[in-house]
C-alpha cells in the first residue's frame, strides 16, 4: 500500500530514488512522484501510471538533486491522477511530504486549515499533513522537527511519512505510526523506505522504526526520537540478510513465475534446522519458551487475511487433528471488531507474509488486550507483526515481490505442519512412527516440487483451452478444501476470471446450477480417504457437461475416463499434499493470466502489502 523512499547524502539522489521506487512498485502502482532539494530549491514531479512514466518525465525535465523523497501510490482518498500523486506540497511549495497510510481526521484538520486560508490542491487525506506542518512552521517560529512533531500530535490515523523542506535543506524527517518505515545507515548517507528492498544495494545496516518514532537526519547525523514525548531513543542496528538476486527477476518474465519456481528451495529453507526426521518431530526455536502455554491452551484462533487466511484454514485441520485443540479461523478484519472468546487460555496465531497487514496487526493488539498469547507466522524479518507478537516463527521464504502470494503460502503451510506435528508428538496424539512418516514426506517435498515444476505442459494446455471462459470452479475435500479456495483466489486476482472454491460436496447445494459446457471445474483428488467421494462429485460435473480438470497423485481407470484434463503429481503423505498441489494451481493461474494479457505481478487495484483498513 504505497511505497516510500527517501535519500539523505552527497550522491545524486534521483537515480537512487527511482531505483528504489521500482523495487517498491509492488506496494502500489497507480501513480508516482519525487521531490528533491538542490541548492536550497525544492523541485518535484508527479505522474499518473507506473514509475517508468515518472522516469520519462524526470529525463525530459532533467531533474537532479541531493536530498530527496519519492513515492509510488495505491489510491485511498482521491482518484489516481497527477495532482493526487505524492509528494504533496504546502501552499508555498517549500515543503514536500510523502505518506503511506490513512489520516482518519483529515476532514476536521482540513476545515481548520481552510479557515486559515489554506488552499488545497488535491483530494487526498495526505495533503492536510503537509499543510498543517507548514502552517505550524510559519506561525509559531518552530524548527522543522518541532513543527512535524506538533502537527503529528494532532493527526489521527496511520502513517509512515517522510518530509523535506527548502527552508531547512539539510534535513530529512521520517515518522511512523501504523505504517512501516526502515532507515538504512550507509557511509555518510541514509535511506528511508517502506521496506529494505531499496536499501540493500547500498547498505545492510538498518533500523526499523517502531510505532510513534521519528527519524531526524540532519548534518550527517541520525537521531531517533519519540513523536509524542520528544525523547531520544537509542535503537539497535539490524542486518538485512536479503540478497539483491532475491529481489530481482533474473531471467524470469515475471516475479510470480520466479517465486513459483523458487518453491523447491524455499520450502526446504522453511524446514531447515527445524525438522527432526529420525525423531519424527520438529523444533521451532522462536516458540520454544512458550511451549507450556501453547500446549495447555484451551483454544486457538488463527487470524489472517487473503492467502494467509487460507494457510490458516489448512492449519486448523492439522492442529485440530494432531493437537486436539479447537481452532477458530477468523479473518483479521472480523476478529478485530467481533466479540471473540479470547482470553489468557487462548493462543492467537497471526499469519502474514508481509507482517504489515493493518487488520492482522489490529487483531493481534486486540488479542493481547484480552490476555491471549500471540504467535506470529511471518515472512518479513523485523516486520511489525513479527515484533508485536509474543513469539513466532519466520517462514524464511525470501522476499516475495509478485502481488499474488505463492512461495509465502507454501512456507506458511509448512510452518503450520511443523507446529501441528510438534504438538501432536508432545500430546502423544502422534506416535514416533507416525511422526516419522510425516517428517520423511516433508523431507522429500523439495524433490516433489521440482518434479511438479519440471513439466507443466498439461497445465499450459488447460490454460490455452480455457482462456476465454468467464468462470472457474475449484473443488476439494478436507485439507484440500482450503487449497481450492486458494486456487480460486490466485486465478481471480491475476487473470480476472471469476472463480470460486468450495468443499466438493457442497457443490450440489448450489454451485451445481452453474455447471454447463463452459464451466471448467478443477478437482483436487488425491487417493486418500476422500477419493471415492470426490469421484462422485467429478461424475456429477461430467454428466452436466462441465469441463473436468483433475489434479491427482496417480492414474486410475476412473479418473482416466472422467477427467478431460488429468494432472498427476507425486504421491505424498495426505497432510503434506496441500503444499504440493498448490503449485499446479499457481501455475494454472499464471498461464491463464499471461494468455489473457494481464499484468501478472501488478494486478489491477491490488497492492502487495495492505497497510490500510
Ligand atoms: C495473496 O495472493 C493476496 N495478494 C492477498 O490475499 C494477501 O495474502 C493478503 O493481503 C495478506 O497479506 P499478508 O500475508 O502480507 O498479511
Coordinates of C-alpha atoms and ligand atoms in Angstrom, one line a residue, residues 305-308 351-357 360 385 403-406 412 486 489-490 493 606-610, ligand 1:
X305 CA -6.2 -12.1 5.5
X306 CA -6.4 -13.4 2.0
X307 CA -3.9 -16.2 1.1
X308 CA -2.6 -16.3 4.6
X351 CA -0.2 -15.4 9.8
X352 CA 1.1 -12.8 7.4
X353 CA 3.7 -12.7 4.6
X354 CA 4.4 -9.0 4.9
X355 CA 4.0 -8.8 8.6
X356 CA 2.4 -5.4 8.0
X357 CA -1.3 -6.1 7.1
X360 CA -3.9 -8.6 11.2
X385 CA 3.6 -8.3 13.2
X403 CA 1.4 -9.4 -5.6
X404 CA 0.0 -12.9 -5.8
X405 CA 1.4 -14.8 -2.9
X406 CA 2.9 -18.2 -3.8
X412 CA 3.2 -20.8 5.9
X486 CA -6.5 -20.5 -2.6
X489 CA -8.2 -16.6 -5.3
X490 CA -5.0 -16.9 -7.3
X493 CA -6.6 -11.9 -8.6
X606 CA -4.3 -4.6 -5.8
X607 CA -1.2 -4.0 -3.7
X608 CA 1.1 -6.4 -2.0
X609 CA 1.0 -5.1 1.5
X610 CA -2.4 -3.9 2.7
Ligands
LIG1 C1 -2.4 -13.0 -2.0 O1 -2.2 -13.5 -3.3 C2 -3.0 -11.7 -1.9 N1 -2.4 -10.8 -2.7 C3 -3.5 -11.3 -0.5 O2 -4.7 -12.0 -0.3 C4 -2.6 -11.5 0.7 O3 -2.4 -12.8 1.0 C5 -3.2 -10.7 1.9 O4 -3.3 -9.4 1.6 C6 -2.5 -10.9 3.2 O5 -1.2 -10.4 3.2 P1 -0.1 -10.8 4.2 O6 0.1 -12.2 4.2 O7 1.1 -10.0 3.9 O8 -0.7 -10.4 5.6

